Coordinates of N, CA and C in Angstrom, one line a residue:
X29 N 115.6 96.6 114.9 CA 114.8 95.9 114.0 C 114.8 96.5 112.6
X30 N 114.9 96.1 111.5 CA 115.0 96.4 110.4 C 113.7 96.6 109.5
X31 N 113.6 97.6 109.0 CA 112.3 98.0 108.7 C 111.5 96.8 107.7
X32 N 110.4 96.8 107.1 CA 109.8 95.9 106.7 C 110.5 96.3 105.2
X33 N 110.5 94.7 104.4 CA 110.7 94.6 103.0 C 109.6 95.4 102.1
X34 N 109.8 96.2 101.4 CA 108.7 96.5 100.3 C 107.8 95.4 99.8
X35 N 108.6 94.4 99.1 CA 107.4 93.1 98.4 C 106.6 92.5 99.8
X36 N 107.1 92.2 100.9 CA 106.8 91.7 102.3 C 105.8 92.9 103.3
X37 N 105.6 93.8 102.6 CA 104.5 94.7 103.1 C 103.9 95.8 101.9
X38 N 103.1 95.1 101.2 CA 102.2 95.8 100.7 C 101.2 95.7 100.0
X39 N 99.9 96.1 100.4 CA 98.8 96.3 99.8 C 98.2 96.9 98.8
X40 N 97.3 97.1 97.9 CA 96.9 97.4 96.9 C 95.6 98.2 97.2
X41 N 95.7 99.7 96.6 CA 94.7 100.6 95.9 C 94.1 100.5 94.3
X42 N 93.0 99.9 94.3 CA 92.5 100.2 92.7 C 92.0 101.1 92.6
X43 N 91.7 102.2 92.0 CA 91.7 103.2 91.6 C 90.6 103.1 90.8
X44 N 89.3 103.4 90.9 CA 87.7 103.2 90.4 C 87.1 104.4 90.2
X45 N 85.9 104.3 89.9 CA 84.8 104.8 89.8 C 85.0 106.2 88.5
X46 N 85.8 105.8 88.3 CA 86.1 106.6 86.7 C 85.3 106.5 85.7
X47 N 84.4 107.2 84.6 CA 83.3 107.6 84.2 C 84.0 106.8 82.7
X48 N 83.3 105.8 81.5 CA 84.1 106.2 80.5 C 82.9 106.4 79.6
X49 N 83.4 107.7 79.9 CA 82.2 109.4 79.0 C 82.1 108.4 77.5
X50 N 83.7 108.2 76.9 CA 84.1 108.0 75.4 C 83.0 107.0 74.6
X51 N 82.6 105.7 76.4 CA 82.1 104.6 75.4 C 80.7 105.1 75.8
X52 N 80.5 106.0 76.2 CA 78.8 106.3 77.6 C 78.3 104.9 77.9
X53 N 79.1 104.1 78.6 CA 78.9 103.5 79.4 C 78.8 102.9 80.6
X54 N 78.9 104.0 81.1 CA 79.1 104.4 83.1 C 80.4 104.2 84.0
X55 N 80.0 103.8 85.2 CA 81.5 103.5 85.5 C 82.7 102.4 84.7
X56 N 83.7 102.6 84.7 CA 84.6 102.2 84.2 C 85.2 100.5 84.3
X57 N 85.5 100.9 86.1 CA 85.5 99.4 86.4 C 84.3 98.2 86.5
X58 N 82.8 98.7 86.3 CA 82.3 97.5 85.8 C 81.2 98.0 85.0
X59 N 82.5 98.3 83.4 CA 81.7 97.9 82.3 C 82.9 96.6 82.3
X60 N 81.8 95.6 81.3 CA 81.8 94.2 80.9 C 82.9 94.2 79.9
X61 N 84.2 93.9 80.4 CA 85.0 92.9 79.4 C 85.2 91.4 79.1
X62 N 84.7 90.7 77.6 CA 84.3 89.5 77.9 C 83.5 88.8 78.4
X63 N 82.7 89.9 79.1 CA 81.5 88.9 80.2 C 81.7 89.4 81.1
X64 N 83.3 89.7 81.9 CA 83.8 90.1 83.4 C 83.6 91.5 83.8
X65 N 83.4 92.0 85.3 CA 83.8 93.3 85.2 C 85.1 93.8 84.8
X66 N 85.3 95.0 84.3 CA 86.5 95.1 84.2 C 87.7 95.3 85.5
X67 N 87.1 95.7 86.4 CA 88.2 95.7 87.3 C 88.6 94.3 88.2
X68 N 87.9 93.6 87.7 CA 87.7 91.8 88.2 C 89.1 91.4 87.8
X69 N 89.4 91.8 86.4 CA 91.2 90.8 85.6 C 91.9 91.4 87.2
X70 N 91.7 92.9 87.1 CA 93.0 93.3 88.1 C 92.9 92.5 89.1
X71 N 91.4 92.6 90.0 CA 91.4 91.7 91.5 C 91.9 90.6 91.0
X72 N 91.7 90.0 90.5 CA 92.6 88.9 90.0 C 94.0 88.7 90.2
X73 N 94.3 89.7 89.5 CA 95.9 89.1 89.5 C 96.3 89.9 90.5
X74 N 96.0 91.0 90.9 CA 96.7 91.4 92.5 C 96.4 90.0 93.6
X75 N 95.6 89.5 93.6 CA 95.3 88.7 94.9 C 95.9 87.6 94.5
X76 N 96.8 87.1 93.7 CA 97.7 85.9 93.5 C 99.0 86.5 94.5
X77 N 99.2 88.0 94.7 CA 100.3 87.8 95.7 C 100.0 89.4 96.2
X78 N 99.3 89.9 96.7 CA 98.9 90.4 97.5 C 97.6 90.5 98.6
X79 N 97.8 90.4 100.1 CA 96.6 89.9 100.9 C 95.8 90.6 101.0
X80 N 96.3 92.3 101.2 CA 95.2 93.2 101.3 C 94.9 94.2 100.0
X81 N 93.5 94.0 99.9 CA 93.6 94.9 98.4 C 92.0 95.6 99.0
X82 N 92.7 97.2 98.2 CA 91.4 98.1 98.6 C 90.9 98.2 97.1
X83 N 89.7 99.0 97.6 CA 89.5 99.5 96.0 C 89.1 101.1 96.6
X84 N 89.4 102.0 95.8 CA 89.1 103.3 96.0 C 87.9 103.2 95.0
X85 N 86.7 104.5 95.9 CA 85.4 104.2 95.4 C 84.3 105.1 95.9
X86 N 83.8 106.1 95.2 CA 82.7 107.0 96.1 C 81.4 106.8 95.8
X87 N 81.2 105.9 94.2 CA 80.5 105.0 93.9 C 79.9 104.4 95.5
X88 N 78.1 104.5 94.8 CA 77.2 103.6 95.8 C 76.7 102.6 94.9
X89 N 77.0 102.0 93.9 CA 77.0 101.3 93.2 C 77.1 99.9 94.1
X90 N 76.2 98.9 94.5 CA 76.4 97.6 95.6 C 77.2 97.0 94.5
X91 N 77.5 96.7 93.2 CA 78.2 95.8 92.5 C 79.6 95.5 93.0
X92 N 80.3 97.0 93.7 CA 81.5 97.0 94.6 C 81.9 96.5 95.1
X93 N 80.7 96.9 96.2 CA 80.8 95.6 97.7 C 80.8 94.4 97.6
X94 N 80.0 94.1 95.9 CA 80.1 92.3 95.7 C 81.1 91.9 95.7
X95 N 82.6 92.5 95.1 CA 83.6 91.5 95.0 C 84.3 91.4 96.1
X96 N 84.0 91.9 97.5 CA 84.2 91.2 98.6 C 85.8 91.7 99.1
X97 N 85.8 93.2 98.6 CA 87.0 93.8 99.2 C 86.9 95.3 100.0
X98 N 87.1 95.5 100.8 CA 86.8 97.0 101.8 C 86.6 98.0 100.4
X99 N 86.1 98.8 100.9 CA 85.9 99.8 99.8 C 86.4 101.1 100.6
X100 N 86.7 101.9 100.1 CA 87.8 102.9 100.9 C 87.2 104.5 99.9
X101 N 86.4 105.6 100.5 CA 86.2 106.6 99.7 C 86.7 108.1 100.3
X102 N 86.5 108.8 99.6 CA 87.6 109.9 99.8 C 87.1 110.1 101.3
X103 N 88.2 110.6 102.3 CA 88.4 111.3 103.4 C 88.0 112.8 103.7
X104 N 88.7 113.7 102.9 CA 89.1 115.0 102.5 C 87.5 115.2 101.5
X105 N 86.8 116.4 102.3 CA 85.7 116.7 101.6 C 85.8 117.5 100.4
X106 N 84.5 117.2 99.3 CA 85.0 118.3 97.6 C 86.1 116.7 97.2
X107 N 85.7 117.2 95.4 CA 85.7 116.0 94.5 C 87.6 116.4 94.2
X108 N 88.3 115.5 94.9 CA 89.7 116.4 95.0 C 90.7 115.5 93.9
X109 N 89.7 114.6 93.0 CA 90.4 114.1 92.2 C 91.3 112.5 93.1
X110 N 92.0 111.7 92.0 CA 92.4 110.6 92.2 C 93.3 110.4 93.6
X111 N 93.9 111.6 93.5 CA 95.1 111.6 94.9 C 94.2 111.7 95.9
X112 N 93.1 112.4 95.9 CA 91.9 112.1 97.4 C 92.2 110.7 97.4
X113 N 91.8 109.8 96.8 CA 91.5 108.2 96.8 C 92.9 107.6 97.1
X114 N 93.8 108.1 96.9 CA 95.2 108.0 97.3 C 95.5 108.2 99.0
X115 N 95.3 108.9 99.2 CA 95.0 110.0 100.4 C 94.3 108.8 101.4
X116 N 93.2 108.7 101.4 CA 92.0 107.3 102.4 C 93.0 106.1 102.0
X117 N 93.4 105.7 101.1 CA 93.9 104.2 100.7 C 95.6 104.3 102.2
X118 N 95.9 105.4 101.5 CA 97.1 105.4 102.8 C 96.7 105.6 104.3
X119 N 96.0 106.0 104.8 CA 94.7 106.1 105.7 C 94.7 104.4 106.4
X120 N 94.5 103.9 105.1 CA 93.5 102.3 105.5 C 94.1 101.2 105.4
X121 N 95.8 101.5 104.9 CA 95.9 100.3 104.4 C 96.4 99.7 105.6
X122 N 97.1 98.5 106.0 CA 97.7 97.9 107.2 C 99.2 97.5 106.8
X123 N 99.6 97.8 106.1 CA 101.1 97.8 105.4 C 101.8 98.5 105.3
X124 N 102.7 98.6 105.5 CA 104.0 99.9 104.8 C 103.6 100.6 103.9
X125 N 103.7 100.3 102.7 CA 103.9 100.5 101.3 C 102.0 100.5 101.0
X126 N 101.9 101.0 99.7 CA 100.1 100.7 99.4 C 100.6 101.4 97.8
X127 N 100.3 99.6 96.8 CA 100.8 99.9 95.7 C 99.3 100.3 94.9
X128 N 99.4 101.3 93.9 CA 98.5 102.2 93.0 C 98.4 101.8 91.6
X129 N 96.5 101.0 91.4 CA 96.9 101.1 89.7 C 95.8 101.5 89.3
X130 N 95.4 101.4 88.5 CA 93.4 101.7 88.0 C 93.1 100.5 87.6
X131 N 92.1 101.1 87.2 CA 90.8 99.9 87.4 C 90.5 99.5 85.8
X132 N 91.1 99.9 84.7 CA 90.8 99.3 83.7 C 91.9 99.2 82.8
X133 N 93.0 98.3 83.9 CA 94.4 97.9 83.4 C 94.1 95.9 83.5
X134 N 93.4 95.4 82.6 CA 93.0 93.9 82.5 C 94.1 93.1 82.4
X135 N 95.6 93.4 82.0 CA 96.6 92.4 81.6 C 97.7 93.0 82.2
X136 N 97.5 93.4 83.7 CA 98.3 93.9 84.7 C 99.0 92.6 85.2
X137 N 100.7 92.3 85.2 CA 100.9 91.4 86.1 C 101.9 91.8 86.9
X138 N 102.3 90.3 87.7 CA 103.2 90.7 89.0 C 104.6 91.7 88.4
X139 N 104.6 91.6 87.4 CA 106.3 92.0 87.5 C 106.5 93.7 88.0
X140 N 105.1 94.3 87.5 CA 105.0 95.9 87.8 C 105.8 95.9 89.5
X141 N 104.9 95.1 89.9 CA 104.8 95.7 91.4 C 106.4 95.1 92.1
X142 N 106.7 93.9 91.8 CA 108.0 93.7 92.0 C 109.1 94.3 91.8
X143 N 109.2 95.4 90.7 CA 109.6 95.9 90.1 C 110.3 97.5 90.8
X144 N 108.7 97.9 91.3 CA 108.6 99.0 92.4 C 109.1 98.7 93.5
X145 N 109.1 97.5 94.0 CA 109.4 97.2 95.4 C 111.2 97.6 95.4
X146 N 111.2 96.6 94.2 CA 112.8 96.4 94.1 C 114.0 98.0 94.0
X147 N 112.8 98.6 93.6 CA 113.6 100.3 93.2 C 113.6 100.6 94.3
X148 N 112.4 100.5 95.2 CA 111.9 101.5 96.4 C 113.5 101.0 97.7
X149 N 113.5 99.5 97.7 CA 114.8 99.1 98.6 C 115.8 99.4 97.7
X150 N 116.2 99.4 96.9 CA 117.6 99.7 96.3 C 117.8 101.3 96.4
X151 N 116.8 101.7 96.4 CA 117.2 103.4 96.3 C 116.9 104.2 97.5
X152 N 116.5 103.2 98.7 CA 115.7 103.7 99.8 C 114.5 105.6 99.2
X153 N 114.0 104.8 98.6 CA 113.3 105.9 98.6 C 111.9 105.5 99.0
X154 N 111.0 106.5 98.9 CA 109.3 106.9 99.8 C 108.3 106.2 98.4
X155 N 108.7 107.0 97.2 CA 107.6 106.4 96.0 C 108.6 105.6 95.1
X156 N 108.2 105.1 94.3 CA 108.4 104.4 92.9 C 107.2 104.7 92.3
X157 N 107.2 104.4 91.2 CA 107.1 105.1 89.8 C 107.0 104.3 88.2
X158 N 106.3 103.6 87.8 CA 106.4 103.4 86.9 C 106.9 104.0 85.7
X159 N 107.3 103.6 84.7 CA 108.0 104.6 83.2 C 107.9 103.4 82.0
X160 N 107.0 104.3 81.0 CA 106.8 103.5 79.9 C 107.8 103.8 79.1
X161 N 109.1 104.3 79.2 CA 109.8 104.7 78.1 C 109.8 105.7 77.4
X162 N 108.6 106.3 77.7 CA 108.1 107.3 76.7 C 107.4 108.8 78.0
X163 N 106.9 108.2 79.0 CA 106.2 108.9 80.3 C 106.4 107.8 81.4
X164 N 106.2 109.1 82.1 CA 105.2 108.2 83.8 C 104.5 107.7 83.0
X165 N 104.1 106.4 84.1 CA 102.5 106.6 84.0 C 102.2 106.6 85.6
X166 N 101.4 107.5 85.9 CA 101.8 108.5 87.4 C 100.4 107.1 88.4
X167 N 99.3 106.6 87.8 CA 98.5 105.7 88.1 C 99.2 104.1 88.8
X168 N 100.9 104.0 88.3 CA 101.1 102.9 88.9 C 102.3 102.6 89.4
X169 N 102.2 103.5 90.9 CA 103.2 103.0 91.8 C 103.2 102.7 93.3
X170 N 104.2 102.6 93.4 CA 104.2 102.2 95.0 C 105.1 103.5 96.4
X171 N 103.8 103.4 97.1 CA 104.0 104.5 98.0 C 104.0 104.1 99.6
X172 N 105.1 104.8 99.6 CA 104.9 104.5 101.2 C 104.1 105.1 102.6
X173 N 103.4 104.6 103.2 CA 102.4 105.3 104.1 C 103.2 106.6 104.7
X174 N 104.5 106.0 105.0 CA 104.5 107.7 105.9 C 104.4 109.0 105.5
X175 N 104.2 108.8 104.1 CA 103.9 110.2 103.4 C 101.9 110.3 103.9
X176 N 101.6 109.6 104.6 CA 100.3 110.0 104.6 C 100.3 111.2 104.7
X177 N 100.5 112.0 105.6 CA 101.1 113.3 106.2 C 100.8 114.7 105.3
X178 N 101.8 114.3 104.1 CA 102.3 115.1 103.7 C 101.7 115.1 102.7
X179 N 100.9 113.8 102.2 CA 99.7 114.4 100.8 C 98.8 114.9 101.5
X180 N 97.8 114.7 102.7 CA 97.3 115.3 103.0 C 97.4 117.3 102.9
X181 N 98.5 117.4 103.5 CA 98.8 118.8 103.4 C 98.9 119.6 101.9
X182 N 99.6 118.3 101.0 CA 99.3 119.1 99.3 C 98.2 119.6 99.1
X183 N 97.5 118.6 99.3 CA 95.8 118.2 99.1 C 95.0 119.4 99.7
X184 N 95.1 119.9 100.8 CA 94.8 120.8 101.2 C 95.3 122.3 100.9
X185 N 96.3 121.8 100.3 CA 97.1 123.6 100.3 C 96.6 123.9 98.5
X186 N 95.6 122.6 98.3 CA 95.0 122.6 96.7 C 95.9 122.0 95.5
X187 N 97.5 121.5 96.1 CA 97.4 120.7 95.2 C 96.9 119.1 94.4
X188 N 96.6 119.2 93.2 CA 96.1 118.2 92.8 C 96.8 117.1 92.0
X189 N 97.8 117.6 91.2 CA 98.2 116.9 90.6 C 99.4 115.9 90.9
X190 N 99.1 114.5 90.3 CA 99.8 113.3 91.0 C 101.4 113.6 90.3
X191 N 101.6 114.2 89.2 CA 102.9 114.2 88.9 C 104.1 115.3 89.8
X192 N 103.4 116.3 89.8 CA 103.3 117.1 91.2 C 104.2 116.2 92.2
X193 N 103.4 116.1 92.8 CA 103.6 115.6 94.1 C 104.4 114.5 93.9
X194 N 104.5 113.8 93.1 CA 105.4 112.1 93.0 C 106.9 113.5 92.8
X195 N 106.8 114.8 92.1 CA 107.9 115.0 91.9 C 109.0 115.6 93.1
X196 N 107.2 116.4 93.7 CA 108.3 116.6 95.1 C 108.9 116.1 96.2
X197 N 108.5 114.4 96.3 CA 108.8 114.0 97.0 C 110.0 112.7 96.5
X198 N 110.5 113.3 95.5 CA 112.1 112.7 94.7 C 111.6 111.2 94.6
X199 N 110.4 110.9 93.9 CA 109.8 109.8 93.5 C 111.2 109.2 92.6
X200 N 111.2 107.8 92.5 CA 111.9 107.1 91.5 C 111.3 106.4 90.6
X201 N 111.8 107.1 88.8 CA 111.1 106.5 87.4 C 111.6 104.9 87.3
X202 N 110.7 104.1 87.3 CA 110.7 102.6 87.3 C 111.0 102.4 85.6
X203 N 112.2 101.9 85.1 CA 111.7 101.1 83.5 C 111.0 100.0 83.8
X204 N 109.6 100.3 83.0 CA 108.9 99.2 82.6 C 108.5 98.6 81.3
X205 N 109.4 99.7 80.3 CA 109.6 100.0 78.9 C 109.0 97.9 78.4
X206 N 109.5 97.0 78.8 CA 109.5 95.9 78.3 C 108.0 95.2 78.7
X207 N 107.2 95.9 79.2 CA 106.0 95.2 80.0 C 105.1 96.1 79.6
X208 N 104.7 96.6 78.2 CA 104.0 97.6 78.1 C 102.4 97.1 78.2
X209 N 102.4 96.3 77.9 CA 101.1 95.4 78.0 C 99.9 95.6 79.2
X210 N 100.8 95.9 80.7 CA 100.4 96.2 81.9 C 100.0 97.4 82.2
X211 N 100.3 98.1 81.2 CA 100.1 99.7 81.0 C 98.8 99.7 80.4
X212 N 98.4 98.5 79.7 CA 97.3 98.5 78.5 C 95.3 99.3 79.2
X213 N 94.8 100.5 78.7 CA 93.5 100.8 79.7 C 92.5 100.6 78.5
X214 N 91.6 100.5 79.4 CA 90.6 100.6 78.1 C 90.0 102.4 78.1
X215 N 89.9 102.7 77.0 CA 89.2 104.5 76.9 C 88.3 104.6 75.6
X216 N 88.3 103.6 74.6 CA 87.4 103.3 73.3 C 86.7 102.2 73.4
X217 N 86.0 101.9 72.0 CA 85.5 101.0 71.7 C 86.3 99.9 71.5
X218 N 87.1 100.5 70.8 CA 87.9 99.9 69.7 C 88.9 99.3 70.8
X219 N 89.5 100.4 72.0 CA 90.3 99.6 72.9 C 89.1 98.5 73.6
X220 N 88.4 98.5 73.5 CA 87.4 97.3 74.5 C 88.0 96.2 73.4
X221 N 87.9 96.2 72.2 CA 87.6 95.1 71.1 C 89.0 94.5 71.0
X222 N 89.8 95.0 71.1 CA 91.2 95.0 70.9 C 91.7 93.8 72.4
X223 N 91.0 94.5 73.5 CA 91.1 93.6 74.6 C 90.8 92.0 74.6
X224 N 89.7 92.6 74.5 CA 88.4 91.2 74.0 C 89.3 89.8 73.0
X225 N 89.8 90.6 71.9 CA 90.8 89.7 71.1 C 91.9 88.4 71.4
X226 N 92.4 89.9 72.5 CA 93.4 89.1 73.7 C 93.4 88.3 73.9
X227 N 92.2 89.0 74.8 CA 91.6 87.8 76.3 C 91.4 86.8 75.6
X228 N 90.6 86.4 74.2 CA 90.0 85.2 73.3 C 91.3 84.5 72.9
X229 N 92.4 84.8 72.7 CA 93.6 83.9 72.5 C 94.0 84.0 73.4
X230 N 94.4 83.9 74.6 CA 95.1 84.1 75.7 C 95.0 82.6 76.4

């Protein structure tokens, strides 16, 4: 039997409960862009072609549970940073693959994750990797569960860092140089207003 297709098995981790200190106005994914939560654009466009979508979340915040997707919180005890939430998402998902973004990427679309899929079979490799041209951006790729394993043991042997570990496991840099837009986060005011703009001509 031939293993499963990357785009044909894979679920989605949002990446939440991130503080934004900059605007002091609490969690990340639901401060209000335009009216919406912010991590609502993403549920959005992930669920146009993906079935299962988690959200990573330690947040007791009920607003969570409102948008009506499992909520998935660290495993591994102590605040171990995003790769904990990485870590339970591979844990939970029911798919091969469990693709990675955050939660205040509002004009995310399909082509990212297509993108990943497509590297991950052409290169048979474990991660893919986004690349703006310029960096990673280490928040949006696609990983395959049977590394559950083996983050676990970084994780525990105290490593933290996601570039780290995408490196030791001969991750592949995705160009996404042409889709910078999906890369777009909010961390200011000014990026809130800038969004807002968008979304109003859009």
């Amino acid at each position: 039997m031939n293993p499963p297709r990357p785009a044909q098995s894979m679920s989605a981790l949002v990446l939440s409960g991130g503080q934004s200190r900059r605007m002091q106005a609490g969690d990340k994914g639901l401060m209000k862009l335009a009216g919406k939560p912010m991590i609502q654009y993403l549920l959005d466009s992930l669920s146009q072609h993906i079935n299962q979508i988690l959200i990573s979340t330690n947040s007791s915040d009920p607003e969570y549970a409102s948008f009506g997707y499992p909520l998935v919180s660290d495993i591994l005890p102590g605040s171990l940073g995003p790769l904990a939430g990485i870590h339970a998402g591979l844990h939970t998902c029911n798919t091969q693959f469990l693709l990675i973004t955050p939660c205040d990427c509002p004009f995310l679309t399909t082509t990212l994750s297509e993108r990943l899929a497509q590297a991950i079979e052409e290169n048979n490799a474990l991660i893919a990797v986004a690349h703006d041209g310029e960096r990673m951006q280490n928040t949006f790729a696609l990983i395959n569960i049977a590394l559950t394993d083996n983050l676990s043991l970084y994780l525990q042997r105290g490593g933290r860092k996601l570039n780290t570990w995408f490196k030791e496991q001969n991750a592949i840099e995705v160009n996404c140089s042409d889709h910078l837009a999906d890369f777009t986060n909010i961390n200011t005011l000014a990026d809130l207003q800038d969004a807002e703009r968008i979304l109003a001509t859009s």
